[in-house]
Amino acid sequence: MRVIYIKHSKKILVAVAIAAGLVLGLGTSTGASASSVTVGTQGTDAQIWRHIAKSSAAKQAHLTIHVKEVTDSVQLNQATGDGTIPVNAFQSFSYMQAYNKENPTKKLTAVGTTYLEPMGLYSKKIKHLKQLPKGATIGIPEDPANLTRGLKLLKTAGLITLKPNFNALGNVSGIKSNPRQLKFRQIDGSTGPRVLSDVDAVLMSNTVAQDGGLNVLKDSLVHEKVSRETNQDVNILAAGDKYRNNKSVKKLIKLYRNKGIQRYIKNEFHGTKVEVIKPISALKK
C-alpha cells in the first residue's frame, strides 16, 4: 500500500467527502453507543468485520456493528480523528504513527492489535534462500513503508545488516553491510508477481502476493514472523480521543479474538493473517 497524505490545501475536499459519508451513515452521534458502534474499514478488513457483525458472538455481546467501507485511507483516518467514525480497522501501527505526524491536531490512538500480514521474499529461479547467488538482484517495493519492511526482512534473514539509526522511514542508504553484494531494483509494489521472471527474487506484501496466487507461508523463501522486529507492522484498531476508552470500542477487540472468528479468518485467508495478541505498549518498543 502506497502511503499518500492529503495536504492542508485539500481540506475542503476532505470535508465534502466526510459530509457525504454522514449522509451515507459513516457515523452518527450514536455511532458508539452502549450497544452500537460503527467501524470504518476497507479491503479484506471490510470482509472480516462484516462477518463479525453478523456473527453469533456479536449478538451474545449485545453489540450491533455497522461496517462502513472507505477506500481513501487518509479520509478514513481523518473521520476517525474527528469522531465521525468512532473506530477504524485497516492500518498497521507504523502507518498510524506516520499519519499522526502529518495530522497532529487529529491524532489517533491504537486501542487493540489484530494481525500481522507477513511480507515475504519470493523467487521463480531458486527454491531455497541458501541458493540466492552473490550479486543477486532483489525487487523491492518503492513505497516507504514496504521498502523499510523489506530491508528489515533481509536483515532478519541474515542477508544484510542495517545502520543503528535505521527507522520507520529507512531506505537502502540505511544498509550498513551487504556481504552478498545484492542489487536492489525499486518497483511499484503492486507489480511484484509480474517482476518475478525479471529478477532473482522479489519482496512482496501479503496482499500483493495473494493477488498473484501466492501464499506467504508456503511459497516464500523467507517471511516475517510475529516478533519484536515486526511490532511496528502489526495491524491495529484505531480510535480518536473521543472514543478511545469507549466500552463498545473495547468490545470489538474481544470479538476479534473470539475463537470462532479466528477460525473463520484463518480458513478464509489461508493462515496469512496471523493473529497478534500484544499490549499496545509492546508496539512502541
CSV table of C-alpha atoms in Angstrom, one decimal:
chain,number,residue,atom,x,y,z
A,1,MET,CA,0.0,0.0,0.0
A,2,ARG,CA,1.4,3.4,-1.0
A,3,VAL,CA,1.2,6.0,1.8
A,4,ILE,CA,-0.2,9.3,0.4
A,5,TYR,CA,-1.1,12.1,2.6
A,6,ILE,CA,-3.6,14.9,1.7
A,7,LYS,CA,-2.1,18.3,2.3
A,8,HIS,CA,-4.0,21.0,4.2
A,9,SER,CA,-4.8,22.7,0.9
A,10,LYS,CA,-7.3,20.0,0.2
A,11,LYS,CA,-9.2,20.3,3.5
A,12,ILE,CA,-12.3,21.4,1.5
A,13,LEU,CA,-12.3,18.1,-0.5
A,14,VAL,CA,-11.9,16.0,2.7
A,15,ALA,CA,-14.7,18.0,4.4
A,16,VAL,CA,-17.1,17.3,1.5
A,17,ALA,CA,-16.2,13.6,1.5
A,18,ILE,CA,-16.8,13.3,5.2
A,19,ALA,CA,-20.1,15.2,4.9
A,20,ALA,CA,-21.1,12.8,2.2
A,21,GLY,CA,-20.2,10.0,4.5
A,22,LEU,CA,-22.5,11.3,7.2
A,23,VAL,CA,-25.4,11.1,4.7
A,24,LEU,CA,-24.4,7.5,3.9
A,25,GLY,CA,-24.2,6.7,7.6
A,26,LEU,CA,-20.5,6.8,8.1
A,27,GLY,CA,-21.1,8.0,11.6
A,28,THR,CA,-23.7,9.5,13.8
A,29,SER,CA,-23.8,10.9,17.3
A,30,THR,CA,-24.9,7.5,18.5
A,31,GLY,CA,-22.3,5.6,16.4
A,32,ALA,CA,-20.6,4.3,19.5
A,33,SER,CA,-23.4,4.0,22.0
A,34,ALA,CA,-23.7,1.3,24.7
A,35,SER,CA,-24.9,-1.3,22.1
A,36,SER,CA,-23.8,0.0,18.7
A,37,VAL,CA,-20.6,1.0,17.1
A,38,THR,CA,-19.5,2.0,13.6
A,39,VAL,CA,-16.3,0.5,12.2
A,40,GLY,CA,-14.6,2.2,9.2
A,41,THR,CA,-12.6,-0.1,7.1
A,42,GLN,CA,-11.5,-1.2,3.6
A,43,GLY,CA,-10.4,-4.2,1.5
A,44,THR,CA,-10.2,-7.6,3.2
A,45,ASP,CA,-10.7,-6.0,6.6
A,46,ALA,CA,-14.2,-5.0,5.5
A,47,GLN,CA,-14.9,-8.6,4.7
A,48,ILE,CA,-13.7,-9.7,8.2
A,49,TRP,CA,-15.8,-7.0,10.0
A,50,ARG,CA,-18.9,-7.8,8.1
A,51,HIS,CA,-18.5,-11.4,9.2
A,52,ILE,CA,-18.0,-10.3,12.8
A,53,ALA,CA,-21.1,-8.0,12.6
A,54,LYS,CA,-23.3,-11.0,11.5
A,55,SER,CA,-21.7,-13.4,14.0
A,56,SER,CA,-23.4,-15.1,17.0
A,57,ALA,CA,-20.5,-13.7,19.1
A,58,ALA,CA,-21.6,-10.1,18.3
A,59,LYS,CA,-25.2,-11.0,19.3
A,60,GLN,CA,-24.0,-12.6,22.5
A,61,ALA,CA,-22.0,-9.4,23.2
A,62,HIS,CA,-25.2,-7.3,22.7
A,63,LEU,CA,-23.3,-5.2,20.2
A,64,THR,CA,-24.6,-4.0,16.8
A,65,ILE,CA,-21.7,-3.3,14.4
A,66,HIS,CA,-22.2,-1.0,11.4
A,67,VAL,CA,-19.4,-1.6,8.9
A,68,LYS,CA,-18.6,1.4,6.6
A,69,GLU,CA,-16.1,0.9,3.8
A,70,VAL,CA,-14.0,4.0,2.9
A,71,THR,CA,-11.4,3.4,0.2
A,72,ASP,CA,-9.3,6.6,0.9
A,73,SER,CA,-7.1,5.8,3.9
A,74,VAL,CA,-6.4,9.4,4.8
A,75,GLN,CA,-10.1,10.4,4.7
A,76,LEU,CA,-10.9,7.4,6.9
A,77,ASN,CA,-8.3,8.4,9.5
A,78,GLN,CA,-9.5,12.0,9.5
A,79,ALA,CA,-13.1,10.9,10.0
A,80,THR,CA,-11.9,8.7,12.9
A,81,GLY,CA,-9.8,11.6,14.3
A,82,ASP,CA,-12.7,14.0,14.4
A,83,GLY,CA,-15.1,11.3,15.8
A,84,THR,CA,-17.3,10.9,12.7
A,85,ILE,CA,-16.3,7.3,12.6
A,86,PRO,CA,-15.6,6.0,16.1
A,87,VAL,CA,-13.0,3.4,15.2
A,88,ASN,CA,-11.3,2.0,12.1
A,89,ALA,CA,-9.6,-1.2,11.2
A,90,PHE,CA,-7.2,-1.3,8.2
A,91,GLN,CA,-3.8,0.0,9.1
A,92,SER,CA,-0.5,-1.0,10.7
A,93,PHE,CA,0.8,0.7,13.8
A,94,SER,CA,3.6,2.3,11.8
A,95,TYR,CA,1.1,3.7,9.3
A,96,MET,CA,-0.9,5.3,12.1
A,97,GLN,CA,2.2,6.8,13.5
A,98,ALA,CA,3.2,8.3,10.2
A,99,TYR,CA,-0.3,9.7,9.8
A,100,ASN,CA,-0.2,11.2,13.3
A,101,LYS,CA,3.0,13.1,12.4
A,102,GLU,CA,1.2,14.7,9.4
A,103,ASN,CA,-2.0,15.4,11.3
A,104,PRO,CA,-1.1,16.5,14.8
A,105,THR,CA,-4.5,18.0,15.6
A,106,LYS,CA,-6.5,14.9,14.9
A,107,LYS,CA,-4.2,12.2,16.2
A,108,LEU,CA,-5.4,8.6,16.5
A,109,THR,CA,-4.7,6.1,19.3
A,110,ALA,CA,-4.2,2.3,18.8
A,111,VAL,CA,-6.8,0.6,21.0
A,112,GLY,CA,-6.1,-3.1,20.1
A,113,THR,CA,-4.0,-5.3,18.0
A,114,THR,CA,-5.4,-7.6,15.3
A,115,TYR,CA,-3.0,-9.3,13.0
A,116,LEU,CA,0.3,-9.4,11.1
A,117,GLU,CA,0.3,-9.9,7.3
A,118,PRO,CA,3.8,-11.2,6.7
A,119,MET,CA,5.9,-9.7,4.0
A,120,GLY,CA,7.8,-12.4,2.0
A,121,LEU,CA,10.7,-12.8,-0.3
A,122,TYR,CA,9.7,-14.8,-3.4
A,123,SER,CA,11.6,-16.3,-6.4
A,124,LYS,CA,10.9,-18.3,-9.6
A,125,LYS,CA,14.6,-19.0,-10.0
A,126,ILE,CA,15.5,-20.7,-6.7
A,127,LYS,CA,13.7,-22.8,-4.1
A,128,HIS,CA,15.7,-22.1,-1.0
A,129,LEU,CA,17.3,-18.9,0.4
A,130,LYS,CA,20.7,-20.5,0.6
A,131,GLN,CA,20.6,-20.8,-3.2
A,132,LEU,CA,20.5,-17.0,-3.6
A,133,PRO,CA,23.6,-16.1,-5.7
A,134,LYS,CA,26.1,-13.4,-4.9
A,135,GLY,CA,25.2,-10.2,-6.7
A,136,ALA,CA,21.5,-11.3,-7.0
A,137,THR,CA,19.0,-8.6,-8.0
A,138,ILE,CA,16.2,-8.1,-5.5
A,139,GLY,CA,12.9,-6.3,-6.5
A,140,ILE,CA,11.8,-4.2,-3.6
A,141,PRO,CA,8.7,-2.0,-3.3
A,142,GLU,CA,9.4,1.7,-3.7
A,143,ASP,CA,6.8,2.9,-1.3
A,144,PRO,CA,8.4,3.9,2.0
A,145,ALA,CA,6.5,1.6,4.4
A,146,ASN,CA,7.1,-1.6,2.4
A,147,LEU,CA,10.6,-0.6,1.4
A,148,THR,CA,11.5,-0.4,5.1
A,149,ARG,CA,9.8,-3.6,5.9
A,150,GLY,CA,11.6,-5.4,3.1
A,151,LEU,CA,15.0,-4.3,4.2
A,152,LYS,CA,14.3,-5.3,7.8
A,153,LEU,CA,13.2,-8.8,6.5
A,154,LEU,CA,16.5,-9.1,4.6
A,155,LYS,CA,18.3,-8.2,7.8
A,156,THR,CA,16.4,-10.8,9.7
A,157,ALA,CA,17.3,-13.4,7.0
A,158,GLY,CA,21.0,-12.6,7.5
A,159,LEU,CA,21.5,-11.1,4.0
A,160,ILE,CA,22.3,-7.6,5.1
A,161,THR,CA,22.9,-5.5,8.2
A,162,LEU,CA,21.4,-2.1,8.9
A,163,LYS,CA,22.8,1.0,10.5
A,164,PRO,CA,21.9,1.6,14.2
A,165,ASN,CA,19.8,4.6,13.3
A,166,PHE,CA,17.6,2.7,10.8
A,167,ASN,CA,14.0,3.6,11.5
A,168,ALA,CA,10.4,3.5,10.1
A,169,LEU,CA,11.5,5.7,7.2
A,170,GLY,CA,14.7,3.8,6.4
A,171,ASN,CA,15.7,3.1,2.9
A,172,VAL,CA,18.7,1.5,1.0
A,173,SER,CA,21.0,4.2,2.3
A,174,GLY,CA,20.5,2.7,5.7
A,175,ILE,CA,22.3,-0.5,4.8
A,176,LYS,CA,25.4,-1.0,6.8
A,177,SER,CA,26.9,-4.1,5.1
A,178,ASN,CA,25.9,-6.1,2.1
A,179,PRO,CA,28.2,-9.2,2.1
A,180,ARG,CA,26.3,-10.9,-0.8
A,181,GLN,CA,26.6,-7.7,-2.9
A,182,LEU,CA,22.9,-7.7,-3.5
A,183,LYS,CA,21.5,-5.3,-6.1
A,184,PHE,CA,18.1,-3.6,-5.5
A,185,ARG,CA,15.6,-2.7,-8.1
A,186,GLN,CA,12.8,-0.5,-6.7
A,187,ILE,CA,9.4,-1.4,-8.2
A,188,ASP,CA,5.8,-0.4,-7.9
A,189,GLY,CA,4.8,-2.8,-5.1
A,190,SER,CA,1.7,-4.0,-6.9
A,191,THR,CA,3.7,-5.4,-9.8
A,192,GLY,CA,5.6,-7.9,-7.7
A,193,PRO,CA,4.2,-11.1,-9.2
A,194,ARG,CA,4.9,-9.8,-12.8
A,195,VAL,CA,8.5,-8.9,-11.9
A,196,LEU,CA,9.4,-12.4,-10.6
A,197,SER,CA,10.7,-13.5,-14.0
A,198,ASP,CA,13.0,-10.5,-14.4
A,199,VAL,CA,14.9,-10.6,-11.1
A,200,ASP,CA,16.3,-13.2,-8.8
A,201,ALA,CA,13.8,-12.5,-6.0
A,202,VAL,CA,11.1,-10.1,-5.1
A,203,LEU,CA,9.9,-8.7,-1.8
A,204,MET,CA,6.1,-8.5,-1.7
A,205,SER,CA,3.4,-7.6,0.8
A,206,ASN,CA,0.9,-10.3,1.6
A,207,THR,CA,-1.9,-8.6,-0.3
A,208,VAL,CA,0.1,-8.4,-3.5
A,209,ALA,CA,1.3,-12.0,-3.1
A,210,GLN,CA,-2.2,-13.2,-2.6
A,211,ASP,CA,-3.4,-11.3,-5.7
A,212,GLY,CA,-0.7,-13.2,-7.6
A,213,GLY,CA,-1.8,-16.6,-6.3
A,214,LEU,CA,1.0,-16.9,-3.8
A,215,ASN,CA,0.7,-18.0,-0.1
A,216,VAL,CA,3.4,-16.3,2.0
A,217,LEU,CA,3.6,-19.3,4.4
A,218,LYS,CA,4.1,-21.8,1.7
A,219,ASP,CA,5.7,-20.0,-1.3
A,220,SER,CA,8.1,-17.5,0.1
A,221,LEU,CA,11.9,-18.1,0.6
A,222,VAL,CA,11.6,-16.3,3.9
A,223,HIS,CA,8.8,-14.2,5.5
A,224,GLU,CA,8.1,-12.0,8.5
A,225,LYS,CA,7.1,-13.6,11.8
A,226,VAL,CA,5.5,-12.1,14.9
A,227,SER,CA,8.4,-10.8,16.9
A,228,ARG,CA,9.8,-7.6,18.3
A,229,GLU,CA,11.3,-6.9,14.9
A,230,THR,CA,7.8,-6.7,13.3
A,231,ASN,CA,5.9,-4.9,16.2
A,232,GLN,CA,5.6,-1.7,14.2
A,233,ASP,CA,4.0,-3.7,11.3
A,234,VAL,CA,1.1,-5.2,13.3
A,235,ASN,CA,-2.3,-4.1,12.3
A,236,ILE,CA,-4.5,-2.4,14.8
A,237,LEU,CA,-7.9,-0.9,15.7
A,238,ALA,CA,-7.5,2.9,15.9
A,239,ALA,CA,-9.8,5.5,17.5
A,240,GLY,CA,-9.7,9.2,18.1
A,241,ASP,CA,-9.7,10.8,21.5
A,242,LYS,CA,-13.4,10.8,21.8
A,243,TYR,CA,-13.8,7.1,21.6
A,244,ARG,CA,-10.5,5.5,22.6
A,245,ASN,CA,-12.0,4.5,26.0
A,246,ASN,CA,-15.5,3.7,24.8
A,247,LYS,CA,-16.9,0.4,26.1
A,248,SER,CA,-18.4,-0.6,22.7
A,249,VAL,CA,-15.0,0.0,21.0
A,250,LYS,CA,-13.3,-2.2,23.6
A,251,LYS,CA,-15.9,-4.9,22.9
A,252,LEU,CA,-14.6,-5.0,19.3
A,253,ILE,CA,-11.2,-6.2,20.5
A,254,LYS,CA,-12.7,-9.1,22.4
A,255,LEU,CA,-14.9,-10.0,19.5
A,256,TYR,CA,-12.0,-10.1,17.1
A,257,ARG,CA,-10.1,-12.5,19.3
A,258,ASN,CA,-13.2,-14.8,19.6
A,259,LYS,CA,-12.1,-18.4,18.7
A,260,GLY,CA,-14.8,-18.8,16.2
A,261,ILE,CA,-13.9,-15.5,14.5
A,262,GLN,CA,-10.3,-16.5,14.4
A,263,ARG,CA,-11.2,-19.9,12.8
A,264,TYR,CA,-13.0,-18.0,10.1
A,265,ILE,CA,-10.1,-15.7,9.4
A,266,LYS,CA,-7.6,-18.5,9.3
A,267,ASN,CA,-9.7,-20.6,6.9
A,268,GLU,CA,-10.7,-17.7,4.7
A,269,PHE,CA,-7.2,-16.2,4.3
A,270,HIS,CA,-5.3,-19.5,4.5
A,271,GLY,CA,-3.4,-18.6,7.7
A,272,THR,CA,-1.8,-15.4,6.2
A,273,LYS,CA,-3.4,-13.0,8.7
A,274,VAL,CA,-1.5,-14.1,11.8
A,275,GLU,CA,-3.3,-13.1,15.0
A,276,VAL,CA,-1.4,-10.9,17.3
A,277,ILE,CA,-2.3,-10.6,20.9
A,278,LYS,CA,0.0,-7.9,22.4
A,279,PRO,CA,-0.5,-4.8,24.5
A,280,ILE,CA,-0.2,-1.6,22.6
A,281,SER,CA,2.8,-0.6,24.7
A,282,ALA,CA,4.8,-3.5,23.1
A,283,LEU,CA,4.4,-2.0,19.7
A,284,LYS,CA,6.2,1.2,20.8
A,285,LYS,CA,9.4,-0.6,21.7
